[in-house]
Amino acid sequence: GQTTTIPKSDQLMSCERTYGAGWETCGGESSRFCFSPELGQSCCAVDYGYCERGTWCAPVAGYCCLDSEDLETCARNAGFEIPGHEPSQTEDDSFRALERDADPSDGREVVVREVQVSVARRKDQWTLAGLGTGLVALFMLSC
């Protein structure tokens, strides 16, 4: 999943005054980013985004992981690389992972709205490319 970029509050107003009771600053007193622990959101220090209830902040900006996932599973499912971790997949395995991410069939509900947009965008990119699986694989192997 991806983190949601938090709305910026007016510089002269606190998060609570801008968004209502229960909203807090994410990123220090001078930050203009807000989140709501009362709604189950948690502040992500890596990018000052937030993750919704049932998810946790990945160590990569823009991603949330499901509570039921460990870091490696989350990275594989979401399509990011773990910082300082060498991927062990072959290029063929990487292609299958990208293909699975582009057309999720596991029926898992996506918690953060931006993730749905990203998945749809990836799906559109694959569709707009108009390439068969073999051509895409050939292209990816040549990179």
GROMACS .gro file of C-alpha atoms in nm:
model
  143
    1GLY     CA    1   0.000   0.000   0.000
    2GLN     CA    2   0.107   0.358  -0.035
    3THR     CA    3   0.104   0.636   0.220
    4THR     CA    4  -0.131   0.923   0.170
    5THR     CA    5   0.025   1.265   0.138
    6ILE     CA    6  -0.124   1.462   0.419
    7PRO     CA    7  -0.306   1.786   0.346
    8LYS     CA    8  -0.094   2.089   0.434
    9SER     CA    9  -0.251   2.312   0.695
   10ASP     CA   10  -0.241   2.687   0.674
   11GLN     CA   11   0.092   2.803   0.817
   12LEU     CA   12  -0.080   3.022   1.074
   13MET     CA   13  -0.315   2.753   1.206
   14SER     CA   14  -0.259   2.431   1.396
   15CYS     CA   15  -0.371   2.096   1.258
   16GLU     CA   16  -0.648   2.085   1.516
   17ARG     CA   17  -0.775   2.432   1.420
   18THR     CA   18  -0.751   2.349   1.050
   19TYR     CA   19  -0.902   1.998   1.047
   20GLY     CA   20  -1.075   1.963   1.384
   21ALA     CA   21  -1.031   1.790   1.717
   22GLY     CA   22  -0.789   1.498   1.724
   23TRP     CA   23  -0.568   1.609   1.436
   24GLU     CA   24  -0.196   1.634   1.516
   25THR     CA   25   0.118   1.759   1.344
   26CYS     CA   26   0.331   1.498   1.169
   27GLY     CA   27   0.698   1.593   1.137
   28GLY     CA   28   0.769   1.830   1.424
   29GLU     CA   29   0.626   2.158   1.545
   30SER     CA   30   0.723   2.352   1.231
   31SER     CA   31   0.570   2.089   1.001
   32ARG     CA   32   0.255   2.168   0.807
   33PHE     CA   33   0.155   1.802   0.771
   34CYS     CA   34  -0.133   1.660   0.974
   35PHE     CA   35  -0.276   1.319   1.068
   36SER     CA   36  -0.547   1.186   1.301
   37PRO     CA   37  -0.455   0.916   1.554
   38GLU     CA   38  -0.824   0.910   1.655
   39LEU     CA   39  -0.904   0.783   1.303
   40GLY     CA   40  -0.635   0.516   1.342
   41GLN     CA   41  -0.381   0.696   1.125
   42SER     CA   42  -0.011   0.679   1.211
   43CYS     CA   43   0.248   0.939   1.110
   44CYS     CA   44   0.526   0.811   0.883
   45ALA     CA   45   0.857   0.979   0.967
   46VAL     CA   46   1.016   0.890   0.632
   47ASP     CA   47   0.783   1.119   0.430
   48TYR     CA   48   0.535   1.274   0.680
   49GLY     CA   49   0.254   1.087   0.509
   50TYR     CA   50   0.027   0.864   0.714
   51CYS     CA   51  -0.095   0.509   0.709
   52GLU     CA   52  -0.452   0.410   0.788
   53ARG     CA   53  -0.567   0.178   1.067
   54GLY     CA   54  -0.462  -0.180   0.991
   55THR     CA   55  -0.142  -0.072   0.819
   56TRP     CA   56   0.207   0.042   0.920
   57CYS     CA   57   0.466   0.273   0.764
   58ALA     CA   58   0.711   0.104   0.530
   59PRO     CA   59   1.074   0.225   0.538
   60VAL     CA   60   1.023   0.359   0.184
   61ALA     CA   61   0.845   0.689   0.122
   62GLY     CA   62   0.493   0.648  -0.012
   63TYR     CA   63   0.411   0.297   0.111
   64CYS     CA   64   0.204   0.137   0.389
   65CYS     CA   65   0.214  -0.233   0.475
   66LEU     CA   66  -0.075  -0.441   0.604
   67ASP     CA   67  -0.052  -0.537   0.973
   68SER     CA   68  -0.057  -0.901   0.864
   69GLU     CA   69   0.251  -0.860   0.638
   70ASP     CA   70   0.618  -0.875   0.725
   71LEU     CA   71   0.848  -0.628   0.548
   72GLU     CA   72   0.962  -0.867   0.273
   73THR     CA   73   0.605  -0.972   0.190
   74CYS     CA   74   0.491  -0.610   0.186
   75ALA     CA   75   0.779  -0.505  -0.042
   76ARG     CA   76   0.704  -0.790  -0.282
   77ASN     CA   77   0.328  -0.721  -0.289
   78ALA     CA   78   0.360  -0.342  -0.315
   79GLY     CA   79   0.650  -0.344  -0.561
   80PHE     CA   80   0.920  -0.154  -0.369
   81GLU     CA   81   1.276  -0.252  -0.279
   82ILE     CA   82   1.383  -0.270   0.084
   83PRO     CA   83   1.661  -0.012   0.145
   84GLY     CA   84   2.000  -0.183   0.171
   85HIS     CA   85   1.856  -0.520   0.067
   86GLU     CA   86   1.973  -0.696  -0.249
   87PRO     CA   87   1.679  -0.846  -0.442
   88SER     CA   88   1.715  -1.221  -0.490
   89GLN     CA   89   1.468  -1.253  -0.776
   90THR     CA   90   1.570  -1.339  -1.130
   91GLU     CA   91   1.447  -1.115  -1.408
   92ASP     CA   92   1.175  -1.371  -1.489
   93ASP     CA   93   1.057  -1.365  -1.127
   94SER     CA   94   1.059  -0.984  -1.131
   95PHE     CA   95   0.841  -0.984  -1.441
   96ARG     CA   96   0.590  -1.219  -1.280
   97ALA     CA   97   0.579  -0.995  -0.972
   98LEU     CA   98   0.516  -0.688  -1.187
   99GLU     CA   99   0.249  -0.873  -1.382
  100ARG     CA  100   0.077  -0.980  -1.058
  101ASP     CA  101   0.090  -0.624  -0.922
  102ALA     CA  102  -0.050  -0.488  -1.247
  103ASP     CA  103  -0.350  -0.720  -1.233
  104PRO     CA  104  -0.413  -0.820  -0.869
  105SER     CA  105  -0.624  -1.133  -0.846
  106ASP     CA  106  -0.589  -1.216  -0.477
  107GLY     CA  107  -0.907  -1.023  -0.389
  108ARG     CA  108  -0.726  -0.836  -0.110
  109GLU     CA  109  -0.896  -0.511  -0.022
  110VAL     CA  110  -0.669  -0.211  -0.060
  111VAL     CA  111  -0.692   0.016   0.241
  112VAL     CA  112  -0.539   0.339   0.114
  113ARG     CA  113  -0.721   0.507  -0.176
  114GLU     CA  114  -0.401   0.616  -0.351
  115VAL     CA  115  -0.298   0.251  -0.384
  116GLN     CA  116  -0.609   0.179  -0.586
  117VAL     CA  117  -0.522   0.468  -0.815
  118SER     CA  118  -0.164   0.342  -0.852
  119VAL     CA  119  -0.278  -0.010  -0.931
  120ALA     CA  120  -0.529   0.124  -1.183
  121ARG     CA  121  -0.258   0.345  -1.332
  122ARG     CA  122  -0.022   0.049  -1.365
  123LYS     CA  123  -0.300  -0.152  -1.523
  124ASP     CA  124  -0.363   0.132  -1.772
  125GLN     CA  125   0.006   0.154  -1.855
  126TRP     CA  126   0.017  -0.217  -1.936
  127THR     CA  127  -0.302  -0.190  -2.143
  128LEU     CA  128  -0.192   0.124  -2.327
  129ALA     CA  129   0.139  -0.035  -2.413
  130GLY     CA  130  -0.056  -0.281  -2.626
  131LEU     CA  131   0.222  -0.536  -2.602
  132GLY     CA  132   0.179  -0.907  -2.558
  133THR     CA  133   0.331  -1.076  -2.256
  134GLY     CA  134   0.615  -1.214  -2.467
  135LEU     CA  135   0.710  -0.872  -2.604
  136VAL     CA  136   0.698  -0.715  -2.258
  137ALA     CA  137   0.914  -0.996  -2.120
  138LEU     CA  138   1.158  -0.954  -2.408
  139PHE     CA  139   1.173  -0.579  -2.346
  140MET     CA  140   1.228  -0.624  -1.973
  141LEU     CA  141   1.502  -0.881  -2.029
  142SER     CA  142   1.681  -0.643  -2.264
  143CYS     CA  143   1.689  -0.363  -2.001
   0.00000   0.00000   0.00000
